[in-house]
mmCIF file of C-alpha atoms and ligand atoms in Angstrom:
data_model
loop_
_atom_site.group_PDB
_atom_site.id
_atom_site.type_symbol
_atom_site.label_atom_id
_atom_site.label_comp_id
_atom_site.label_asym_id
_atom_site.label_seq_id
_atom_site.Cartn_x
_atom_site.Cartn_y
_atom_site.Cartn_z
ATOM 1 C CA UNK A 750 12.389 -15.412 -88.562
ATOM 2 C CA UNK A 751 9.706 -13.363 -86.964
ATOM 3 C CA UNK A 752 6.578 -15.362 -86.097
ATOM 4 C CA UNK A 753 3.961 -13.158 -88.205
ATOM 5 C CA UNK A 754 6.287 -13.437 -90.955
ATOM 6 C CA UNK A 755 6.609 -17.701 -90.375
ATOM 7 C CA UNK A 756 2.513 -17.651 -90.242
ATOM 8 C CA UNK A 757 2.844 -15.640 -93.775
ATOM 9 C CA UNK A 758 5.501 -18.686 -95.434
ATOM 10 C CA UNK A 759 3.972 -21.233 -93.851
ATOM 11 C CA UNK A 760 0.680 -20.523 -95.502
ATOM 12 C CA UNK A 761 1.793 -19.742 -99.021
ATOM 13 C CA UNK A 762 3.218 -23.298 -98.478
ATOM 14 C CA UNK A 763 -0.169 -24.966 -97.557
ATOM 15 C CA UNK A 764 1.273 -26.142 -94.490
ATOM 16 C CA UNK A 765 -1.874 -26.078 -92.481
ATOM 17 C CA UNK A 766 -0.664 -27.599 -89.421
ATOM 18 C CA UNK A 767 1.902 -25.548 -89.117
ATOM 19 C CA UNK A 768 -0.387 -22.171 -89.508
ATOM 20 C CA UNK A 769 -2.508 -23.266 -87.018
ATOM 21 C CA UNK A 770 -0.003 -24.187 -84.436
ATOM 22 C CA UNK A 771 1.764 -20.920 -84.805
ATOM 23 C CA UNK A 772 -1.328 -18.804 -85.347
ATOM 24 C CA UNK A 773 -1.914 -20.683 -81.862
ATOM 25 C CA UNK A 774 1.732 -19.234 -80.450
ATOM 26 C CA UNK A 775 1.183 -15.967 -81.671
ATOM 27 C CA UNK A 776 -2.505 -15.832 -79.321
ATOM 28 C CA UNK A 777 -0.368 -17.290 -76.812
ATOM 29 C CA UNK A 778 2.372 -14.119 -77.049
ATOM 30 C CA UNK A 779 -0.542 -11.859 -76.855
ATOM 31 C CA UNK A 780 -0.289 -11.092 -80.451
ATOM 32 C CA UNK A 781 -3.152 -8.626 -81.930
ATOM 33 C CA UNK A 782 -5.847 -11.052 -83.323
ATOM 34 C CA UNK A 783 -5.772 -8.535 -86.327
ATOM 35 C CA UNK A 784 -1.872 -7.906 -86.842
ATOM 36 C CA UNK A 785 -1.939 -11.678 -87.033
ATOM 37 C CA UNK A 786 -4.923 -11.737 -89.554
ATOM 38 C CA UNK A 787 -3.631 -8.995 -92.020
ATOM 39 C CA UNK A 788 0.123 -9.096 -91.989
ATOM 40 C CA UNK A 789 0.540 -13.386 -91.220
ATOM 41 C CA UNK A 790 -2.897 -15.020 -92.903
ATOM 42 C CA UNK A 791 -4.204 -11.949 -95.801
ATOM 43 C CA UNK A 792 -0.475 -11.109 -96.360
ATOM 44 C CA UNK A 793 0.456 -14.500 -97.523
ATOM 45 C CA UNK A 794 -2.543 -15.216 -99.308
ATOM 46 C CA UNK A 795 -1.998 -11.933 -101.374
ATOM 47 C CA UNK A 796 1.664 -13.312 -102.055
ATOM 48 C CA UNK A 797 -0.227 -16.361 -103.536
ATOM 49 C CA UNK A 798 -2.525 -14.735 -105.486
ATOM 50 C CA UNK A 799 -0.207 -12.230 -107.036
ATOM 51 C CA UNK A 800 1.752 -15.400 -108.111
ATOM 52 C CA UNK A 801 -1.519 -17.349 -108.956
ATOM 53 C CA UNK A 802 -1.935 -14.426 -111.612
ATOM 54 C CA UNK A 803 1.761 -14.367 -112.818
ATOM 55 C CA UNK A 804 1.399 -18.185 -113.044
ATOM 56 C CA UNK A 805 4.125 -18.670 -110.585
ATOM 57 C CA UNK A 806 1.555 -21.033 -108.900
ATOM 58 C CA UNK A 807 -1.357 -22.934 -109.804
ATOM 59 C CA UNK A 808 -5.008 -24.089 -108.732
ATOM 60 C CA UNK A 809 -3.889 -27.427 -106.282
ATOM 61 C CA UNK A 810 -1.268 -24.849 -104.768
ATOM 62 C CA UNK A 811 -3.695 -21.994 -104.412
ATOM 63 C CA UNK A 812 -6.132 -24.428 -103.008
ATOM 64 C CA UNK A 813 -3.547 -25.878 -100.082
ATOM 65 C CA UNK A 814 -2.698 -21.905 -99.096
ATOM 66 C CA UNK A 815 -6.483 -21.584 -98.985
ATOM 67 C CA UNK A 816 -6.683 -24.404 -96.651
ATOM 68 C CA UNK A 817 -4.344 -23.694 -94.672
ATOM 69 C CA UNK A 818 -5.852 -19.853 -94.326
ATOM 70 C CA UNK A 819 -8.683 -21.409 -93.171
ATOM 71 C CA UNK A 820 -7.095 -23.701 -90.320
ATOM 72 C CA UNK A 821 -5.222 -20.384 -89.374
ATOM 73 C CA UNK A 822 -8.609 -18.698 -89.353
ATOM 74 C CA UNK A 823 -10.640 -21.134 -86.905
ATOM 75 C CA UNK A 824 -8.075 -20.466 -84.466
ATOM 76 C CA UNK A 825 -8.499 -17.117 -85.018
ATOM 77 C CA UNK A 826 -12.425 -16.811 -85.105
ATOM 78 C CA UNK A 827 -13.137 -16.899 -81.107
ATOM 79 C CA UNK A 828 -10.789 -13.597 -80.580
ATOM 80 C CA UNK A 829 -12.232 -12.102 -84.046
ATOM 81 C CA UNK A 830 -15.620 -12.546 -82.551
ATOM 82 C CA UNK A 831 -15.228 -11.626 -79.199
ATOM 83 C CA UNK A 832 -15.721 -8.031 -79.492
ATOM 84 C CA UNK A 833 -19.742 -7.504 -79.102
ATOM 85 C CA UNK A 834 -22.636 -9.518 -78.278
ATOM 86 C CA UNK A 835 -25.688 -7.850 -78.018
ATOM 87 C CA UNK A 836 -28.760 -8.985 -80.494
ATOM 88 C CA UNK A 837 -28.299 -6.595 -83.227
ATOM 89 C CA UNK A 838 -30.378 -8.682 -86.033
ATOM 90 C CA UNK A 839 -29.803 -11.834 -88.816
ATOM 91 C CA UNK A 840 -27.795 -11.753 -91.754
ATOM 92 C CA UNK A 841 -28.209 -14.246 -94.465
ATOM 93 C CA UNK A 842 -24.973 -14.648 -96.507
ATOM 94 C CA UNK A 843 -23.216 -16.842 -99.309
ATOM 95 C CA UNK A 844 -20.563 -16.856 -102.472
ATOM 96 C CA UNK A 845 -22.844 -16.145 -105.066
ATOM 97 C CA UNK A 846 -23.752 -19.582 -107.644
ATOM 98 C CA UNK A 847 -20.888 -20.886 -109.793
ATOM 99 C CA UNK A 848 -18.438 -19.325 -107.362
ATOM 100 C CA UNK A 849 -16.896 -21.232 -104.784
ATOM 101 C CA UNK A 850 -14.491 -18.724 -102.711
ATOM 102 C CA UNK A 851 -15.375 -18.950 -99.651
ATOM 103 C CA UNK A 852 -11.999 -17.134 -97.459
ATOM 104 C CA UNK A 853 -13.188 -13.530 -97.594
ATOM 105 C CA UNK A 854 -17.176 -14.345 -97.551
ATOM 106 C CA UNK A 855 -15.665 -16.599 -93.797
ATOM 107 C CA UNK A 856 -14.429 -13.411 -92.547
ATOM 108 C CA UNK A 857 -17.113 -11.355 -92.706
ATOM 109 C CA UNK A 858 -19.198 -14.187 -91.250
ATOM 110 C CA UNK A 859 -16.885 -13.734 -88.523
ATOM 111 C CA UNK A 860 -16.720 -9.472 -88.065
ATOM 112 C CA UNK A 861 -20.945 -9.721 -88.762
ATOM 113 C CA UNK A 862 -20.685 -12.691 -85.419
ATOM 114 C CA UNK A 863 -18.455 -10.111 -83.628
ATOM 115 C CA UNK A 864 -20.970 -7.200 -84.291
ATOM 116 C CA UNK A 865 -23.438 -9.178 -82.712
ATOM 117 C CA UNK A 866 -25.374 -10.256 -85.982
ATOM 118 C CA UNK A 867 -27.200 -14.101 -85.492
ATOM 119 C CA UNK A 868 -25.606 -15.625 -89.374
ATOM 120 C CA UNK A 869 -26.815 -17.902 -91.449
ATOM 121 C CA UNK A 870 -24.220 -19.107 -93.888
ATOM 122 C CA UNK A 871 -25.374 -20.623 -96.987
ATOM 123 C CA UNK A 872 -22.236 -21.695 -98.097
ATOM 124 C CA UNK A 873 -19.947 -20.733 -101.524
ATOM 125 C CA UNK A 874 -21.977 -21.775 -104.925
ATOM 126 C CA UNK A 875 -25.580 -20.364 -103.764
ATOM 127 C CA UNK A 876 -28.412 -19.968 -105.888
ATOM 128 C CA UNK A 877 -30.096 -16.880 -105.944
ATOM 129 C CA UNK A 878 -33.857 -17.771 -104.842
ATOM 130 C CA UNK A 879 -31.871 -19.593 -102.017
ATOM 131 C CA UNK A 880 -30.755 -16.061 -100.198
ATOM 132 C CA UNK A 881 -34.374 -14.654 -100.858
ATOM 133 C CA UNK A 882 -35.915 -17.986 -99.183
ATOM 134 C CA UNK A 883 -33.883 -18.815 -96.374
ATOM 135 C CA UNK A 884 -33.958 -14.773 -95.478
ATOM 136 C CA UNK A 885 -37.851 -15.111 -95.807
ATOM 137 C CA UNK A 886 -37.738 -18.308 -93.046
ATOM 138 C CA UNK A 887 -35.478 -16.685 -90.649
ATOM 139 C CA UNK A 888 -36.759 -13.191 -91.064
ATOM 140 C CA UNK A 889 -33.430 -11.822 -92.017
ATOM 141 C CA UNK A 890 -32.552 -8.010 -92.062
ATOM 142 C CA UNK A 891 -29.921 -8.042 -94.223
ATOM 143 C CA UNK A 892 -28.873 -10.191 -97.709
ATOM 144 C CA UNK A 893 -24.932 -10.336 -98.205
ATOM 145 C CA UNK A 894 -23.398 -11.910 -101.209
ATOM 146 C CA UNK A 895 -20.163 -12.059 -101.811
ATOM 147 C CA UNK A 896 -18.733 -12.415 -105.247
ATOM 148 C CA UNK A 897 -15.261 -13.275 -106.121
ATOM 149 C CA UNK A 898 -14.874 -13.692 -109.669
ATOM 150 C CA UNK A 899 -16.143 -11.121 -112.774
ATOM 151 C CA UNK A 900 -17.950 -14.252 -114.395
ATOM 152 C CA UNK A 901 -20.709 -14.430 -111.514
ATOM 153 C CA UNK A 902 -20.828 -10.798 -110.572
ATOM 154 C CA UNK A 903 -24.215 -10.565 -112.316
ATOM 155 C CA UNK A 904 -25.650 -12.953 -110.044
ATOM 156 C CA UNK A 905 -26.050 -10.179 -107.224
ATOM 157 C CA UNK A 906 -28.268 -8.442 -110.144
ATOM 158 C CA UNK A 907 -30.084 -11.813 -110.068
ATOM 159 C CA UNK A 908 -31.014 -11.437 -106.757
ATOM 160 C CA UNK A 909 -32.146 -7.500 -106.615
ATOM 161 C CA UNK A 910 -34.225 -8.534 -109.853
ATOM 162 C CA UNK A 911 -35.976 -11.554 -107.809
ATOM 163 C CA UNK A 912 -36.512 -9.402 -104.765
ATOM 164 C CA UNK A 913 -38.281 -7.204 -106.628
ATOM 165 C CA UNK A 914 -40.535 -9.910 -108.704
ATOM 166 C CA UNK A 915 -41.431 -11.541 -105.601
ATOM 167 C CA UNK A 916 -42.345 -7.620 -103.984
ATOM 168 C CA UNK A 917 -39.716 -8.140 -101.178
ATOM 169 C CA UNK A 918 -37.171 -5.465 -102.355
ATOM 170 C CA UNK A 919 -38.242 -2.938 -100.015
ATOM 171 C CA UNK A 920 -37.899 -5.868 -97.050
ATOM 172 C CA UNK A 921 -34.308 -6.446 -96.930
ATOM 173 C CA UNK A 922 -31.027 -4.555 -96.928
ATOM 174 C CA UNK A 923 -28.852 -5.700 -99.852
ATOM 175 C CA UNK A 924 -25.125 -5.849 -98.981
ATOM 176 C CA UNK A 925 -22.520 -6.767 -101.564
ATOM 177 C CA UNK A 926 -18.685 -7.636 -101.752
ATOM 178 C CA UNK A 927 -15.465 -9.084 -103.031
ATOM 179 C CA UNK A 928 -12.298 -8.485 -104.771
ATOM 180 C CA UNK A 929 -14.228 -7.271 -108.193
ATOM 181 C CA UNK A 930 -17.186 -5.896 -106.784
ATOM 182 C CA UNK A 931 -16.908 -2.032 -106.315
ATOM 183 C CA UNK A 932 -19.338 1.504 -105.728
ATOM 184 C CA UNK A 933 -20.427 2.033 -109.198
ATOM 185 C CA UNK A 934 -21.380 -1.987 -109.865
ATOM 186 C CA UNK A 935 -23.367 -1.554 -106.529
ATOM 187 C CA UNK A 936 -25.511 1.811 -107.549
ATOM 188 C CA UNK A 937 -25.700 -0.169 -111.237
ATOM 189 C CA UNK A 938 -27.303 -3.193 -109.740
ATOM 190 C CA UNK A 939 -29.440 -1.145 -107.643
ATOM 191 C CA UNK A 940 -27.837 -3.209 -103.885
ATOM 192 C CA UNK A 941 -27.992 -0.934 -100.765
ATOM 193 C CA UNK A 942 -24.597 -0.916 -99.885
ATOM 194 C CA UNK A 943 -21.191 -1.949 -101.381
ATOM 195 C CA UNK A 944 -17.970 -2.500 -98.629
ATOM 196 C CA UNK A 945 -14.515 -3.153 -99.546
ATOM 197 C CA UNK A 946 -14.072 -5.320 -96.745
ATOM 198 C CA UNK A 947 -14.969 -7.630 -93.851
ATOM 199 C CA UNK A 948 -14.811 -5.097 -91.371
ATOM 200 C CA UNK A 949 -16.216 -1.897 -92.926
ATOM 201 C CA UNK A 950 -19.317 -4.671 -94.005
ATOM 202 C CA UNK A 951 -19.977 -5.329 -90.361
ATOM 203 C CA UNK A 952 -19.607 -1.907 -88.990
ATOM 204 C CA UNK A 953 -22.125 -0.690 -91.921
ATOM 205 C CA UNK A 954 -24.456 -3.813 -91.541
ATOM 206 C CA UNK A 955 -24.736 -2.557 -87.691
ATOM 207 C CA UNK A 956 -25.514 0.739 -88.388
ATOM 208 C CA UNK A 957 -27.849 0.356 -90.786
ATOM 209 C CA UNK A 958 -30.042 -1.824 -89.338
ATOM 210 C CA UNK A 959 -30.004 -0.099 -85.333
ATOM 211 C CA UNK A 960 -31.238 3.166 -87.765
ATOM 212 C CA UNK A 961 -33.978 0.885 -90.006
ATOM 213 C CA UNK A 962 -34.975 -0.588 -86.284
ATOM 214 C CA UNK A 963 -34.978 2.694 -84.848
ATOM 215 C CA UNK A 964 -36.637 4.931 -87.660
ATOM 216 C CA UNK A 965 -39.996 1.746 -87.880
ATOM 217 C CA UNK A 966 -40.166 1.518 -83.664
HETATM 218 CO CO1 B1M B 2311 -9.502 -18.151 -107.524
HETATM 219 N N1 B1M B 2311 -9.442 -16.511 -108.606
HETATM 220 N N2 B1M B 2311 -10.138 -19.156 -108.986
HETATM 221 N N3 B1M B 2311 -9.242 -19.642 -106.312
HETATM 222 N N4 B1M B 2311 -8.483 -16.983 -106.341
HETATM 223 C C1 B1M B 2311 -9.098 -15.247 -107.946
HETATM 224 C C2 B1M B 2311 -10.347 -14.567 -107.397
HETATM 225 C C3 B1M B 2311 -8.420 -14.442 -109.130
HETATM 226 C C4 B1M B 2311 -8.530 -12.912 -108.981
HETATM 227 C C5 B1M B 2311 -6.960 -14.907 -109.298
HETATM 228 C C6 B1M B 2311 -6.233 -14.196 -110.416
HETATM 229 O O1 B1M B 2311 -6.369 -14.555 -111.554
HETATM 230 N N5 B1M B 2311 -5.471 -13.198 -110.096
HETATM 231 C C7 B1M B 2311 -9.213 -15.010 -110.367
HETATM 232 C C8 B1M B 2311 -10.489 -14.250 -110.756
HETATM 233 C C9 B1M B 2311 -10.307 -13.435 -112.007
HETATM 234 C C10 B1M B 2311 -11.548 -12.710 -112.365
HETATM 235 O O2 B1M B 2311 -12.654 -13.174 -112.276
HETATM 236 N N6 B1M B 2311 -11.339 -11.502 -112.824
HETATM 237 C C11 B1M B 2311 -9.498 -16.431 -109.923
HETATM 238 C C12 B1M B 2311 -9.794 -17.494 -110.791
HETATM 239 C C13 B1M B 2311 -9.698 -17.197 -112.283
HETATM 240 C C14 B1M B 2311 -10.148 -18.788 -110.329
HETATM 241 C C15 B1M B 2311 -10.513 -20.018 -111.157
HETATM 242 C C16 B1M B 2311 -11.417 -19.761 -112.382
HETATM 243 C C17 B1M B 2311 -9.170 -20.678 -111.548
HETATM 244 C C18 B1M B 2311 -9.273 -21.901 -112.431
HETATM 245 O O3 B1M B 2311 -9.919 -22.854 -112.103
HETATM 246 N N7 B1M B 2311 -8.625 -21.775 -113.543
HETATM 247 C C19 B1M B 2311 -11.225 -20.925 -110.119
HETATM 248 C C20 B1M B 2311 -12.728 -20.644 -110.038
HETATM 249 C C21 B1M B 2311 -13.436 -21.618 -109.142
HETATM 250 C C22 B1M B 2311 -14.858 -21.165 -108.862
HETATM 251 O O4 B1M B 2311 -15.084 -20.382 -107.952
HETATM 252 N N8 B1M B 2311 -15.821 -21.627 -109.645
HETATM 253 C C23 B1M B 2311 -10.544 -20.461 -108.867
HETATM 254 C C24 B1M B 2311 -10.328 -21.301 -107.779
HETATM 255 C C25 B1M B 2311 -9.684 -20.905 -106.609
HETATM 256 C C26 B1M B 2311 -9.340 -21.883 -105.486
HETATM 257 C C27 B1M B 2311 -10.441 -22.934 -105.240
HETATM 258 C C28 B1M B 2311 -8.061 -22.563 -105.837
HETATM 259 C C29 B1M B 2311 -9.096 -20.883 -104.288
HETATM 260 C C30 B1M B 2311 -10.353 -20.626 -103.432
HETATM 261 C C31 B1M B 2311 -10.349 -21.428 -102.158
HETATM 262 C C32 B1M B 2311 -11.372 -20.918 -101.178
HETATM 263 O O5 B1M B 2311 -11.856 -19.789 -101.215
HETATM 264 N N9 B1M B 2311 -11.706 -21.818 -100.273
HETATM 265 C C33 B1M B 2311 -8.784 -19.584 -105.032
HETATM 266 C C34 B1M B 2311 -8.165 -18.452 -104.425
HETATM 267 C C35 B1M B 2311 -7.688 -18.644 -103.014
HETATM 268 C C36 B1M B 2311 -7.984 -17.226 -105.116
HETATM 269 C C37 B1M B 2311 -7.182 -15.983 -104.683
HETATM 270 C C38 B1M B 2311 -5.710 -16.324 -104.884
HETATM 271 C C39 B1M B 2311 -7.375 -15.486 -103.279
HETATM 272 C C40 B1M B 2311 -8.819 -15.182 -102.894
HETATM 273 C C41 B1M B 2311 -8.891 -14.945 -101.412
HETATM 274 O O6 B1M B 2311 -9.298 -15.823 -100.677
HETATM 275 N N10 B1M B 2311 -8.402 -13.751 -100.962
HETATM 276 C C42 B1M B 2311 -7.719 -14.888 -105.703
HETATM 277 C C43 B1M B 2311 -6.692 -13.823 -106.042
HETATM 278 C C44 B1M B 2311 -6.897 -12.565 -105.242
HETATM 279 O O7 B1M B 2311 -7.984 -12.260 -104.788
HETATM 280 N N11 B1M B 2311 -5.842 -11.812 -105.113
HETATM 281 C C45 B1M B 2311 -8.329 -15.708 -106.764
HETATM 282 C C46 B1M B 2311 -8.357 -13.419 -99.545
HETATM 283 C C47 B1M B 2311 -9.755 -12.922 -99.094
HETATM 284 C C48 B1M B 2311 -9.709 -12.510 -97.650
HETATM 285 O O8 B1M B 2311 -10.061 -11.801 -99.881
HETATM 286 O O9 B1M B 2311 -12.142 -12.886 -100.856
HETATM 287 O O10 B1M B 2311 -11.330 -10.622 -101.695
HETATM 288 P P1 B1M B 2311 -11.477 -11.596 -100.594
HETATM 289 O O11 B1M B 2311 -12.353 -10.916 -99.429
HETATM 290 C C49 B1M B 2311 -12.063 -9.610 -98.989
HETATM 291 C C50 B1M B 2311 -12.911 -8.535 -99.674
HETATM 292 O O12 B1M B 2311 -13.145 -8.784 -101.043
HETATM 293 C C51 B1M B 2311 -14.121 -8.424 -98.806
HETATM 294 O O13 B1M B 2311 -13.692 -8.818 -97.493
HETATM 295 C C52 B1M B 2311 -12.479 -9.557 -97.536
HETATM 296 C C53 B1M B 2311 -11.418 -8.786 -96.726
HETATM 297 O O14 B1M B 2311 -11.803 -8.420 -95.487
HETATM 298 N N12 B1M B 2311 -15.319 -9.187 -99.099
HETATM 299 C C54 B1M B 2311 -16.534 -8.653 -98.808
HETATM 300 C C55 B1M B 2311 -15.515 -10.424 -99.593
HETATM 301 N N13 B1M B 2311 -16.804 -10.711 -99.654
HETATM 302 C C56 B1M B 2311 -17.472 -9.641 -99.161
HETATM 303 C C57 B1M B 2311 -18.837 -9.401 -98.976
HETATM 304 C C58 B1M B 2311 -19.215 -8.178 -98.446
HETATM 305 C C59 B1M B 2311 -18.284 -7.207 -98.125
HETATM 306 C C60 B1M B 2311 -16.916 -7.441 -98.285
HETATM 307 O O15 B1M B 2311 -20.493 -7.821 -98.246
HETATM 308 C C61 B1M B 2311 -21.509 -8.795 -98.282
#
C-alpha cells in the first residue's frame, strides 16, 4: 500500500502511533508537507466524517481519528510553519464557546505561524468577552473564531455585537471560519472576512493587515 494512502487508514483507525511514525517516513522520503496533509491526514478524516454522518461510526471512534490527526499534525507543524518569518502582527484565535473542535482551528494556528503572525490560542470552548480581552492585552490585529457546528455559529455574532458595545469594532479585523460558516453568514454578522480554509485565512490575514499597517503609517 502506498504510504499517503497507509497515513489515510491508519488514521480513520485512531492508530496514533502509527500516523505519527509514518507521517515521520513520509518527511523522511521528502514527501510534500502538504500532499501529506490533504491526501494522508484531511483525506482520512473526511472518510470519518462522511461515516460519522451515515452512522457508520460514532463519537469514541471519531474522537481516536481526531487524535490521531493531531499526533500526525505535530509532526507536521515545523515544515507547515517553516515558510515565513518576518513580524507581520498577532492574531488572537479560538473554537467559539460550547464547541470543542479544535483540528481545523490547529491548522490555521499553524498557516497564521507560517505567515509570520505571533498566535495566541485560546483554546476550543471560548467565551466571547475572552477573544475581545485577551486581544485588548496583547494588542492583537486580528480576532479569528472558528466555528464548527450550526448550534454555536451565532456566537461569532456575539462577539461583533460586544466589539461594538465596548467601542472596539473599528480596532480589530474580524476573521471567521469552519465547515458551516460561509460568505453570506459573514456579511450577515457584519465579520470582516470569511475563508474557507486554513490557508486562504492566513494568506488574507497577511494581506490585510501589511495594507491596515501601511494605509495608518
Ligand atoms: Co463533531 N460534528 N461533533 N466531533 N465532527 C461535525 C462538525 C459534524 C458536521 C459531523 C456530522 O454530523 N456530519 C456535526 C455537526 C453538524 C452541524 O452542526 N450541522 C458534528 C457533531 C453533531 C458533533 C457532536 C454534537 C456529536 C455528538 O456528541 N453527538 C459533538 C459536539 C461536541 C462539541 O463540540 N460540543 C461532536 C464531537 C466531535 C469529536 C469530539 C468526536 C471530534 C472533534 C475532535 C477535535 O476536534 N479534537 C469531532 C469531529 C472530528 C468531527 C468531524 C468528523 C471532523 C471535523 C474536522 O476536524 N475536520 C466533523 C465532520 C466534518 O466536518 N466532515 C464533525 C477536519 C478539519 C481540518 O476541518 O474543522 O472544517 P475543519 O477546518 C477546515 C475549514 O473549516 C477551515 O480550515 C480547515 C481546513 O483548512 N477553518 C477555518 C476552520 N476554522 C477556520 C477559521 C478561519 C478560517 C478557516 O478563520 C478564522
Amino acid at each position: 500500500m502506498e504510504l499517503i494512502q497507509e497515513i489515510s487508514e491508519y488514521l480513520q483507525k485512531g492508530r496514533a502511533k502509527n500516523v505519527k511514525a509514518l507521517v515521520q517516513q513520509a518527511l523522511d522520503e521528502n514527501m510534500d508537507p502538504k500532499e501529506i496533509l490533504n491526501d494522508g491526514l484531511l483525506s482520512g478524516m473526511m472518510i470519518i466524517g462522511a461515516k460519522f454522518k451515515n452512522n457508520e461510526v460514532f463519537v469514541p471512534e471519531v474522537l481516536v481519528a481526531a487524535r490521531a490527526m493531531n499526533a500526525g499534525l505535530t509532526v507536521l507543524e515545523p515544515k507547515l510553519v517553516e515558510v515565513g518569518n518576518e513580524p507581520v502582527g498577532k492574531a488572537v484565535i479560538g473554537t467559539v464557546q460550547g464547541d470543542l473542535h479544535d483540528i481545523g482551528k490547529n491548522l490555521v494556528v499553524m498557516m497564521l505561524k507560517g505567515a509570520g503572525f505571533e498566535i495566541y490560542d485560546l483554546g476550543v470552548d471560548v467565551e466571547t468577552s475572552a477573544y475581545i480581552d485577551k486581544a485588548e492585552e496583547v494588542g492583537a490585529d486580528i480576532i479569528c473564531m472558528s466555528a464548527l457546528l450550526t448550534t454555536t455559529m451565532p456566537k461569532m455574532q456575539d462577539c461583533i455585537e460586544q466589539l461594538k458595545e465596548r467601542n472596539l469594532r473599528g480596532k480589530y479585523i474580524v476573521m471567521i471560519g469552519g465547515a458551516p460558516v460561509n460568505e453570506s453568514f459573514c456579511e450577515q454578522i457584519g465579520a470582516d472576512y470569511y475563508t474557507p480554509d486554513a490557508a486562504t485565512c492566513a494568506e488574507v490575514a497577511k494581506k490585510v493587515v501589511l495594507g491596515k499597517k501601511a494605509a495608518t503609517s
